[in-house]
Amino acid sequence: MNAKAKSNDLMDKLVSLCKRRGYVFPSSEIYGGLTSCWDYGPLGAELKRNLKNYWWNVMTNRRDDIEGLDAAILMHPQVWHTSGHVAEFNDPMVDCKICKARFRADKLEESRCPKKPSKTPLTCGAELTEVKQFNLMFKTFMGPVEDTSSTIYLRPETAQGIYVNFLNVKNSSRQKIPFGIAQIGKAFRNEITPGNFIFRTREFEQMEMQYFVHPDEDEQWFEYWRQQRWEFYLELGITQEKLRWHEHGEDELAHYAKAAYDIEYEFPFGWQELEGVHNRTDFDLSRHMEATKKDLSYRDDRYTEKFIPYIIETSAGCDRTILTLLVDAYDEMEIKGEKRVFLRLSPKIAPIKAAVFPLVKKDGMPEFAEKVYHELKKHFKVFYDVSGAVGRRYARMDEAGCPYCITVDGQTIEDETMTVRDRDTMEQKRMKVAEIIDFLKKKTTI
Ligand code: GAP
């Protein structure tokens, strides 16, 4: 199998596992689905919640200098004129005059011709139009009248909600520079070529943090945040060799950035951006100050002069991190001649922390196992399974990403100990319920 086929094969297996185990479903599937839109199922919703909690914990709860925010998706339309998104948030686009397909002009080599999927628009004999600029913002109308005065945008990034609340957060929290504001929320982009499952979609979630600093200290904080964000992915258990930095060249820098680095991951379809760390200078606050005439400059008793803070931004995609976690965790092994799938998610973010099984449905084992299940449920997301041979139950939980399986057997009835099996080492240790609670707390606390 060549590299391309191998990559498609892995993505196909992952998409199918996600559907089978309830991680991710095609959106509106019974209507034939909706391109680039996906729904998180029971395990996916739990994984996403765990990831967001983890990020929130690292970025806010563990620190004293970052406050949280949850701003509205719909914002005053002038915000997007001021931020430069109406004029400049464009992708170059071309149409094929033959099959009418639309492509990103800067990604033709990565695109597929819909009529000849083995070829790109450069090799399929396409007749391409001149390059046009396509604005990525979704528009809608606010209120009962649909005209240009009621046009409103779905936010293409969560960051602007933070900038327009800079004064509110600073005044209410009494934070002093340097300090940050963190936010998790939906963003929308009318991408020309969405794809690769949940990698590039038109509706997605961002986990963004804006850190306000003195202009003389921007470079040192930029380095600090690059380091912090790199460590976040290692702490999540992502394979270090599959991560790398990409520095934006002059031609790649967004309209607001002085410097930018992406953390990239090696997906089955190649190295791609996972998160951006940007030095946005005073661009955003200056523009909003000019547009609103509100004083967004900063002063405290440590400085003789007022200044407009510089902003170091860390901008991660939640759905893209979920895809990274799933790809990185996917593993296959042959056990006793049978191909088995393992989802080796870190216990800290795994949707189900442990499964409880009675070895057999007799001799008091189900009753004991149910009691253990209800005890553990007070602390963790756990699952109870009594159906099928114990080997099959292990296999189902391995594929669902559950790190520990607890089995109640004959010895349990005598001494109250149960086996705790580790998904990755397959080692089994005997513990009583109180020890299991301590053990799981240690392994799963974020
Ligand atoms: N506020 C800065 C900003 O939005 P960006 O590099 O355009 O920067 C940040 O986006 C992150 O958001 C990306 O690194 C990616 O993880 C995620 N992202 C962007 N567009 C996306 C899309 N269409 N689908 C899924 N995630 C996306």
Short mmCIF file of C-alpha atoms and ligand atoms in Angstrom, two decimals:
data_model
loop_
_atom_site.label_atom_id
_atom_site.label_comp_id
_atom_site.label_asym_id
_atom_site.label_seq_id
_atom_site.Cartn_x
_atom_site.Cartn_y
_atom_site.Cartn_z
CA MET A 1 0.00 0.00 0.00
CA ASN A 2 1.49 3.42 -0.93
CA ALA A 3 1.67 6.30 1.60
CA LYS A 4 -1.47 8.03 0.26
CA ALA A 5 -3.55 4.84 0.38
CA LYS A 6 -2.23 4.11 3.90
CA SER A 7 -3.26 7.57 5.07
CA ASN A 8 -6.76 7.23 3.54
CA ASP A 9 -7.00 3.77 5.09
CA LEU A 10 -6.22 5.07 8.60
CA MET A 11 -8.65 7.99 8.25
CA ASP A 12 -11.37 5.61 6.97
CA LYS A 13 -10.78 3.30 9.93
CA LEU A 14 -10.91 6.20 12.36
CA VAL A 15 -14.12 7.65 10.90
CA SER A 16 -15.69 4.22 11.09
CA LEU A 17 -14.52 3.65 14.69
CA CYS A 18 -15.90 7.06 15.67
CA LYS A 19 -19.29 6.16 14.23
CA ARG A 20 -19.31 2.63 15.68
CA ARG A 21 -18.32 3.66 19.20
CA GLY A 22 -20.32 6.89 19.36
CA TYR A 23 -17.53 9.46 19.12
CA VAL A 24 -18.53 11.40 15.99
CA PHE A 25 -21.49 11.07 13.60
CA PRO A 26 -22.15 12.82 10.27
CA SER A 27 -24.49 15.74 10.93
CA SER A 28 -28.16 15.31 9.88
CA GLU A 29 -27.23 11.82 8.71
CA ILE A 30 -30.78 10.58 8.13
CA TYR A 31 -31.15 13.43 5.61
CA GLY A 32 -27.99 12.36 3.80
CA GLY A 33 -25.60 14.43 5.95
CA LEU A 34 -24.39 18.01 5.57
CA THR A 35 -20.93 18.62 4.10
CA SER A 36 -18.26 19.41 6.69
CA CYS A 37 -20.64 19.25 9.65
CA TRP A 38 -20.27 16.60 12.34
CA ASP A 39 -22.05 15.74 15.59
CA TYR A 40 -20.31 14.45 18.70
CA GLY A 41 -21.93 11.29 20.07
CA PRO A 42 -22.00 10.12 23.71
CA LEU A 43 -18.26 9.35 23.95
CA GLY A 44 -17.23 12.24 21.70
CA ALA A 45 -19.21 14.76 23.76
CA GLU A 46 -17.55 13.46 26.91
CA LEU A 47 -14.07 13.58 25.34
CA LYS A 48 -14.65 17.13 24.12
CA ARG A 49 -15.88 18.23 27.53
CA ASN A 50 -12.81 16.65 29.17
CA LEU A 51 -10.48 18.40 26.72
CA LYS A 52 -12.16 21.77 27.28
CA ASN A 53 -12.02 21.29 31.07
CA TYR A 54 -8.38 20.38 30.78
CA TRP A 55 -7.55 23.48 28.74
CA TRP A 56 -9.62 25.67 31.06
CA ASN A 57 -7.87 24.21 34.08
CA VAL A 58 -4.39 24.73 32.64
CA MET A 59 -5.12 28.22 31.32
CA THR A 60 -7.21 29.65 34.17
CA ASN A 61 -7.66 27.58 37.35
CA ARG A 62 -3.97 26.72 37.76
CA ARG A 63 -2.97 30.39 37.38
CA ASP A 64 -3.68 33.74 39.02
CA ASP A 65 -3.14 35.90 35.95
CA ILE A 66 -5.83 34.66 33.53
CA GLU A 67 -9.57 35.33 33.74
CA GLY A 68 -12.30 33.48 31.87
CA LEU A 69 -14.93 34.92 29.52
CA ASP A 70 -17.91 33.62 27.54
CA ALA A 71 -18.84 36.29 25.01
CA ALA A 72 -21.78 36.16 22.57
CA ILE A 73 -21.29 34.69 19.10
CA LEU A 74 -23.21 37.56 17.52
CA MET A 75 -21.37 40.86 17.89
CA HIS A 76 -21.89 44.42 16.68
CA PRO A 77 -21.18 44.20 12.91
CA GLN A 78 -18.81 47.16 13.14
CA VAL A 79 -16.45 44.94 15.18
CA TRP A 80 -15.64 42.96 12.03
CA HIS A 81 -15.03 46.09 9.94
CA THR A 82 -12.69 47.40 12.65
CA SER A 83 -10.84 44.09 13.06
CA GLY A 84 -10.16 43.95 9.32
CA HIS A 85 -12.15 40.74 8.78
CA VAL A 86 -14.69 42.29 6.38
CA ALA A 87 -11.95 43.63 4.14
CA GLU A 88 -9.24 41.03 4.58
CA PHE A 89 -10.48 37.69 5.89
CA ASN A 90 -10.41 36.16 2.43
CA ASP A 91 -9.15 33.05 0.75
CA PRO A 92 -8.18 33.09 -2.95
CA MET A 93 -10.65 31.00 -4.94
CA VAL A 94 -10.92 29.57 -8.46
CA ASP A 95 -13.81 27.80 -10.23
CA CYS A 96 -13.53 25.03 -12.79
CA LYS A 97 -15.43 26.11 -15.91
CA ILE A 98 -16.03 22.44 -16.86
CA CYS A 99 -17.33 20.78 -13.68
CA LYS A 100 -18.18 24.01 -11.73
CA ALA A 101 -16.23 22.83 -8.68
CA ARG A 102 -14.65 25.52 -6.50
CA PHE A 103 -11.11 25.30 -5.10
CA ARG A 104 -8.74 27.29 -2.92
CA ALA A 105 -6.24 28.76 -5.36
CA ASP A 106 -3.39 28.34 -2.86
CA LYS A 107 -4.21 24.68 -2.14
CA LEU A 108 -4.66 23.24 -5.65
CA GLU A 109 -2.08 20.53 -5.11
CA GLU A 110 -3.95 19.25 -2.04
CA SER A 111 -7.42 19.45 -3.70
CA ARG A 112 -9.22 16.65 -5.51
CA CYS A 113 -11.23 16.93 -8.73
CA PRO A 114 -14.79 15.79 -7.83
CA LYS A 115 -15.17 14.07 -11.23
CA LYS A 116 -11.72 12.39 -11.18
CA PRO A 117 -10.89 12.02 -7.46
CA SER A 118 -7.46 10.49 -8.16
CA LYS A 119 -6.40 13.81 -9.77
CA THR A 120 -5.88 17.36 -8.58
CA PRO A 121 -7.32 20.40 -10.41
CA LEU A 122 -3.80 20.85 -11.83
CA THR A 123 -3.76 17.42 -13.46
CA CYS A 124 -7.40 16.62 -14.31
CA GLY A 125 -7.58 18.93 -17.32
CA ALA A 126 -9.63 21.57 -15.45
CA GLU A 127 -10.24 24.98 -16.99
CA LEU A 128 -9.77 27.33 -14.06
CA THR A 129 -11.10 30.89 -13.81
CA GLU A 130 -9.03 33.88 -12.68
CA VAL A 131 -8.36 33.99 -8.93
CA LYS A 132 -11.07 35.82 -6.95
CA GLN A 133 -11.08 36.73 -3.26
CA PHE A 134 -13.74 34.95 -1.20
CA ASN A 135 -14.68 36.32 2.25
CA LEU A 136 -14.97 33.51 4.78
CA MET A 137 -17.47 35.10 7.16
CA PHE A 138 -21.00 33.72 7.38
CA LYS A 139 -23.62 36.46 7.20
CA THR A 140 -27.16 36.50 8.48
CA PHE A 141 -29.76 39.11 9.42
CA MET A 142 -30.76 40.33 12.85
CA GLY A 143 -34.43 41.12 13.40
CA PRO A 144 -37.42 40.82 11.06
CA VAL A 145 -36.08 42.95 8.17
CA GLU A 146 -33.58 41.38 5.80
CA ASP A 147 -31.55 44.24 4.34
CA THR A 148 -27.97 45.49 4.48
CA SER A 149 -28.63 47.51 7.65
CA SER A 150 -29.52 44.30 9.52
CA THR A 151 -26.53 42.25 8.30
CA ILE A 152 -24.72 40.51 11.11
CA TYR A 153 -21.84 37.99 11.10
CA LEU A 154 -21.23 34.69 12.83
CA ARG A 155 -17.87 35.24 14.52
CA PRO A 156 -14.93 33.72 12.60
CA GLU A 157 -12.75 33.77 15.76
CA THR A 158 -13.55 34.10 19.45
CA ALA A 159 -10.71 36.60 20.00
CA GLN A 160 -12.70 39.75 19.18
CA GLY A 161 -15.14 39.02 22.03
CA ILE A 162 -12.12 39.26 24.34
CA TYR A 163 -10.78 42.55 22.91
CA VAL A 164 -14.11 44.36 23.18
CA ASN A 165 -14.36 43.20 26.82
CA PHE A 166 -10.79 44.18 27.74
CA LEU A 167 -11.93 47.13 29.89
CA ASN A 168 -14.81 45.22 31.50
CA VAL A 169 -12.58 42.34 32.55
CA LYS A 170 -9.68 44.55 33.65
CA ASN A 171 -11.94 46.76 35.78
CA SER A 172 -14.04 43.99 37.30
CA SER A 173 -11.15 41.62 38.06
CA ARG A 174 -8.61 44.34 39.02
CA GLN A 175 -5.92 42.41 37.14
CA LYS A 176 -2.70 44.22 36.33
CA ILE A 177 -0.63 43.76 33.24
CA PRO A 178 0.61 41.19 32.33
CA PHE A 179 -2.67 39.29 32.44
CA GLY A 180 -4.80 37.23 30.11
CA ILE A 181 -8.39 36.47 29.18
CA ALA A 182 -9.36 32.96 28.10
CA GLN A 183 -12.41 31.83 26.19
CA ILE A 184 -13.77 28.65 24.63
CA GLY A 185 -16.48 28.94 22.02
CA LYS A 186 -17.84 28.29 18.56
CA ALA A 187 -16.47 30.02 15.49
CA PHE A 188 -17.71 29.83 11.90
CA ARG A 189 -15.88 30.08 8.58
CA ASN A 190 -17.35 29.47 5.18
CA GLU A 191 -14.30 27.44 4.14
CA ILE A 192 -13.97 26.86 0.38
CA THR A 193 -12.54 23.38 0.84
CA PRO A 194 -13.44 21.90 4.21
CA GLY A 195 -12.43 18.28 4.75
CA ASN A 196 -10.40 15.56 6.39
CA PHE A 197 -13.19 14.66 8.81
CA ILE A 198 -13.25 17.15 11.72
CA PHE A 199 -9.93 18.79 10.71
CA ARG A 200 -11.38 21.64 8.66
CA THR A 201 -15.07 22.35 9.13
CA ARG A 202 -17.30 25.37 8.72
CA GLU A 203 -18.50 25.33 12.32
CA PHE A 204 -15.86 24.58 14.95
CA GLU A 205 -14.78 25.40 18.44
CA GLN A 206 -11.75 27.45 19.48
CA MET A 207 -9.91 27.63 22.80
CA GLU A 208 -8.28 31.06 22.74
CA MET A 209 -6.33 33.12 25.24
CA GLN A 210 -5.22 36.72 24.81
CA TYR A 211 -2.38 37.86 27.07
CA PHE A 212 -1.98 41.63 27.52
CA VAL A 213 1.60 42.82 28.04
CA HIS A 214 3.78 45.93 28.04
CA PRO A 215 5.02 46.60 24.46
CA ASP A 216 8.65 46.28 25.60
CA GLU A 217 8.00 42.77 26.90
CA ASP A 218 6.13 41.27 23.93
CA GLU A 219 8.97 39.08 22.68
CA GLN A 220 9.72 37.52 26.04
CA TRP A 221 6.03 36.69 26.63
CA PHE A 222 5.75 35.33 23.10
CA GLU A 223 8.55 32.86 23.87
CA TYR A 224 6.98 32.02 27.24
CA TRP A 225 3.61 31.18 25.66
CA ARG A 226 5.18 29.13 22.88
CA GLN A 227 6.81 27.01 25.55
CA GLN A 228 3.61 26.67 27.63
CA ARG A 229 1.49 25.65 24.71
CA TRP A 230 4.01 23.06 23.51
CA GLU A 231 3.99 21.49 26.97
CA PHE A 232 0.19 21.37 26.97
CA TYR A 233 0.19 18.82 24.14
CA LEU A 234 2.90 16.72 25.78
CA GLU A 235 0.91 16.72 29.03
CA LEU A 236 -2.07 15.47 27.01
CA GLY A 237 0.06 12.48 26.02
CA ILE A 238 0.51 13.35 22.33
CA THR A 239 3.59 11.77 20.70
CA GLN A 240 6.34 14.39 20.76
CA GLU A 241 7.92 13.22 17.47
CA LYS A 242 4.63 14.01 15.72
CA LEU A 243 4.70 17.64 16.83
CA ARG A 244 6.79 20.45 15.35
CA TRP A 245 6.90 24.23 15.08
CA HIS A 246 6.24 26.14 11.89
CA GLU A 247 7.24 29.80 11.78
CA HIS A 248 5.10 31.99 9.53
CA GLY A 249 7.03 33.70 6.76
CA GLU A 250 6.25 37.30 5.72
CA ASP A 251 3.80 36.06 3.08
CA GLU A 252 1.86 33.90 5.56
CA LEU A 253 1.42 36.37 8.44
CA ALA A 254 -2.20 37.33 9.14
CA HIS A 255 -3.05 41.02 8.72
CA TYR A 256 -2.79 41.56 12.51
CA ALA A 257 0.43 39.66 13.33
CA LYS A 258 4.03 40.74 13.89
CA ALA A 259 5.18 37.14 14.45
CA ALA A 260 3.41 33.79 14.42
CA TYR A 261 4.30 30.18 15.03
CA ASP A 262 2.05 27.18 14.51
CA ILE A 263 2.27 23.97 16.45
CA GLU A 264 1.83 21.34 13.75
CA TYR A 265 0.93 17.66 14.05
CA GLU A 266 1.73 14.93 11.56
CA PHE A 267 -1.77 13.79 10.58
CA PRO A 268 -2.21 10.81 8.23
CA PHE A 269 -2.74 13.43 5.48
CA GLY A 270 0.47 15.35 6.31
CA TRP A 271 1.83 18.00 8.70
CA GLN A 272 -0.91 20.49 9.53
CA GLU A 273 -1.58 23.34 11.95
CA LEU A 274 -3.00 22.45 15.34
CA GLU A 275 -2.61 25.75 17.19
CA GLY A 276 -1.28 29.24 16.45
CA VAL A 277 0.72 31.45 18.82
CA HIS A 278 0.60 35.03 17.56
CA ASN A 279 2.10 38.37 18.51
CA ARG A 280 -0.82 40.64 17.55
CA THR A 281 0.95 43.80 18.79
CA ASP A 282 -1.43 46.66 19.70
CA PHE A 283 -3.27 46.20 16.39
CA ASP A 284 -6.62 45.08 17.82
CA LEU A 285 -6.91 47.40 20.80
CA SER A 286 -5.70 50.40 18.73
CA ARG A 287 -8.24 49.70 16.00
CA HIS A 288 -11.12 49.29 18.50
CA MET A 289 -10.02 52.41 20.35
CA GLU A 290 -9.98 54.41 17.14
CA ALA A 291 -13.39 53.09 16.05
CA THR A 292 -15.19 53.53 19.40
CA LYS A 293 -13.25 56.50 20.84
CA LYS A 294 -13.12 54.54 24.12
CA ASP A 295 -9.81 54.75 25.95
CA LEU A 296 -8.37 51.21 25.86
CA SER A 297 -4.91 52.31 26.94
CA TYR A 298 -3.42 51.07 30.18
CA ARG A 299 -1.79 52.69 33.17
CA ASP A 300 -0.92 51.66 36.71
CA ASP A 301 1.43 53.06 39.35
CA ARG A 302 4.39 51.07 37.97
CA TYR A 303 4.45 53.06 34.73
CA THR A 304 4.96 56.78 34.13
CA GLU A 305 3.12 56.79 30.82
CA LYS A 306 -0.04 55.28 29.44
CA PHE A 307 0.34 52.67 26.70
CA ILE A 308 -1.76 50.35 24.56
CA PRO A 309 -0.97 46.79 25.60
CA TYR A 310 0.46 44.33 23.11
CA ILE A 311 -1.36 41.01 22.82
CA ILE A 312 0.14 37.55 22.71
CA GLU A 313 -2.53 35.16 21.49
CA THR A 314 -2.68 31.39 21.84
CA SER A 315 -5.36 30.01 19.54
CA ALA A 316 -6.16 26.30 19.57
CA GLY A 317 -8.85 24.43 17.66
CA CYS A 318 -10.87 22.18 19.92
CA ASP A 319 -12.13 19.85 17.18
CA ARG A 320 -8.67 19.71 15.62
CA THR A 321 -7.20 18.72 18.98
CA ILE A 322 -9.86 16.01 19.27
CA LEU A 323 -8.81 14.68 15.85
CA THR A 324 -5.16 14.79 16.96
CA LEU A 325 -5.97 12.88 20.14
CA LEU A 326 -7.92 10.24 18.21
CA VAL A 327 -5.30 9.80 15.47
CA ASP A 328 -2.48 9.69 18.00
CA ALA A 329 -4.33 7.17 20.19
CA TYR A 330 -5.40 4.79 17.38
CA ASP A 331 -3.51 1.51 17.49
CA GLU A 332 -3.93 -1.99 16.12
CA MET A 333 -2.44 -5.19 17.56
CA GLU A 334 -2.76 -8.84 16.75
CA ILE A 335 -3.70 -10.90 19.77
CA LYS A 336 -4.04 -14.68 19.43
CA GLY A 337 -4.47 -14.32 15.67
CA GLU A 338 -7.17 -11.66 15.99
CA LYS A 339 -6.68 -8.02 14.89
CA ARG A 340 -7.65 -5.79 17.80
CA VAL A 341 -8.13 -2.01 17.91
CA PHE A 342 -6.99 0.10 20.86
CA LEU A 343 -7.71 3.76 21.47
CA ARG A 344 -4.88 4.70 23.79
CA LEU A 345 -6.32 7.97 25.12
CA SER A 346 -4.76 9.45 28.24
CA PRO A 347 -6.81 8.51 31.34
CA LYS A 348 -7.02 12.25 32.06
CA ILE A 349 -9.26 12.90 29.07
CA ALA A 350 -10.66 9.44 28.24
CA PRO A 351 -14.48 9.65 28.14
CA ILE A 352 -14.98 6.56 30.32
CA LYS A 353 -12.43 6.13 33.09
CA ALA A 354 -13.18 2.53 34.03
CA ALA A 355 -15.51 -0.36 33.23
CA VAL A 356 -16.79 -2.80 35.85
CA PHE A 357 -17.51 -6.44 34.96
CA PRO A 358 -18.65 -9.47 36.90
CA LEU A 359 -16.58 -12.38 35.55
CA VAL A 360 -19.71 -14.53 35.30
CA LYS A 361 -23.42 -13.95 35.95
CA LYS A 362 -23.59 -16.06 39.11
CA ASP A 363 -22.19 -16.71 42.61
CA GLY A 364 -22.94 -13.17 43.80
CA MET A 365 -20.56 -11.57 41.31
CA PRO A 366 -23.09 -9.36 39.46
CA GLU A 367 -24.46 -8.06 42.80
CA PHE A 368 -20.96 -7.20 44.06
CA ALA A 369 -19.95 -5.65 40.71
CA GLU A 370 -23.07 -3.46 40.65
CA LYS A 371 -22.29 -2.18 44.15
CA VAL A 372 -18.72 -1.30 43.05
CA TYR A 373 -20.08 0.38 39.92
CA HIS A 374 -22.44 2.59 41.96
CA GLU A 375 -19.64 3.47 44.39
CA LEU A 376 -17.24 4.47 41.58
CA LYS A 377 -19.98 6.40 39.77
CA LYS A 378 -19.95 8.94 42.60
CA HIS A 379 -16.45 9.98 41.51
CA PHE A 380 -15.90 9.05 37.86
CA LYS A 381 -17.60 8.33 34.56
CA VAL A 382 -17.73 4.52 34.65
CA PHE A 383 -19.48 1.83 32.66
CA TYR A 384 -21.04 -1.48 33.70
CA ASP A 385 -21.00 -4.43 31.33
CA VAL A 386 -22.24 -7.92 31.96
CA SER A 387 -22.85 -9.21 28.43
CA GLY A 388 -20.60 -11.64 26.58
CA ALA A 389 -17.31 -13.34 27.41
CA VAL A 390 -14.96 -11.22 29.52
CA GLY A 391 -12.40 -11.14 26.65
CA ARG A 392 -14.99 -9.54 24.36
CA ARG A 393 -15.86 -7.01 27.05
CA TYR A 394 -12.18 -6.05 27.38
CA ALA A 395 -11.94 -5.71 23.59
CA ARG A 396 -14.98 -3.40 23.43
CA MET A 397 -13.59 -1.15 26.15
CA ASP A 398 -10.09 -1.06 24.57
CA GLU A 399 -11.63 0.13 21.32
CA ALA A 400 -13.73 2.73 23.14
CA GLY A 401 -10.59 4.18 24.78
CA CYS A 402 -11.40 3.11 28.36
CA PRO A 403 -8.06 2.87 30.26
CA TYR A 404 -9.07 0.49 33.09
CA CYS A 405 -11.30 -2.55 33.41
CA ILE A 406 -12.26 -3.85 36.83
CA THR A 407 -13.32 -7.48 37.10
CA VAL A 408 -15.17 -9.03 40.02
CA ASP A 409 -14.31 -12.74 40.25
CA GLY A 410 -14.48 -15.67 42.68
CA GLN A 411 -11.72 -14.28 44.89
CA THR A 412 -13.61 -10.97 45.27
CA ILE A 413 -16.36 -12.73 47.14
CA GLU A 414 -13.74 -14.03 49.61
CA ASP A 415 -11.45 -10.99 50.14
CA GLU A 416 -13.22 -8.05 48.35
CA THR A 417 -10.28 -7.50 45.96
CA MET A 418 -10.84 -7.11 42.21
CA THR A 419 -8.50 -7.15 39.22
CA VAL A 420 -7.76 -3.75 37.70
CA ARG A 421 -6.49 -4.24 34.16
CA ASP A 422 -4.47 -1.53 32.44
CA ARG A 423 -5.46 -1.15 28.77
CA ASP A 424 -1.92 -0.31 27.62
CA THR A 425 0.26 -2.67 29.65
CA MET A 426 -2.46 -5.31 30.09
CA GLU A 427 -1.12 -5.79 33.61
CA GLN A 428 -3.64 -6.73 36.28
CA LYS A 429 -3.42 -5.76 39.95
CA ARG A 430 -5.80 -6.73 42.72
CA MET A 431 -7.30 -3.86 44.75
CA LYS A 432 -10.20 -3.17 47.10
CA VAL A 433 -12.74 -0.53 46.15
CA ALA A 434 -11.19 2.24 48.31
CA GLU A 435 -7.79 1.60 46.69
CA ILE A 436 -9.38 1.67 43.24
CA ILE A 437 -10.89 5.09 43.99
CA ASP A 438 -7.48 6.46 45.07
CA PHE A 439 -5.78 4.86 42.07
CA LEU A 440 -8.29 6.29 39.58
CA LYS A 441 -8.12 9.73 41.22
CA LYS A 442 -4.34 9.75 40.81
CA LYS A 443 -4.52 8.66 37.17
CA THR A 444 -7.38 10.83 36.00
CA THR A 445 -7.07 14.12 37.89
CA ILE A 446 -6.21 17.02 35.60
N1 GAP B 1 -7.75 34.21 16.60
C1 GAP B 1 -6.74 33.70 15.74
C2 GAP B 1 -7.21 32.62 14.88
O1 GAP B 1 -8.39 32.38 14.78
P1 GAP B 1 -6.38 30.81 13.19
O2 GAP B 1 -4.99 30.31 12.94
O3 GAP B 1 -7.17 31.28 12.03
O4 GAP B 1 -6.20 31.95 14.27
C3 GAP B 1 -6.77 29.16 15.17
O5 GAP B 1 -7.22 29.68 13.95
C4 GAP B 1 -7.04 27.67 15.26
O6 GAP B 1 -8.44 27.42 15.04
C5 GAP B 1 -6.33 26.83 14.22
O7 GAP B 1 -5.00 26.52 14.62
C6 GAP B 1 -7.20 25.59 14.16
O8 GAP B 1 -6.86 24.70 15.20
C7 GAP B 1 -8.59 26.15 14.42
N2 GAP B 1 -9.32 26.31 13.13
C8 GAP B 1 -9.24 27.35 12.27
N3 GAP B 1 -10.05 27.15 11.22
C9 GAP B 1 -10.65 25.96 11.42
C10 GAP B 1 -11.60 25.19 10.68
N4 GAP B 1 -12.13 25.62 9.54
N5 GAP B 1 -11.99 23.99 11.20
C11 GAP B 1 -11.50 23.53 12.37
N6 GAP B 1 -10.60 24.23 13.11
C12 GAP B 1 -10.18 25.42 12.64
#
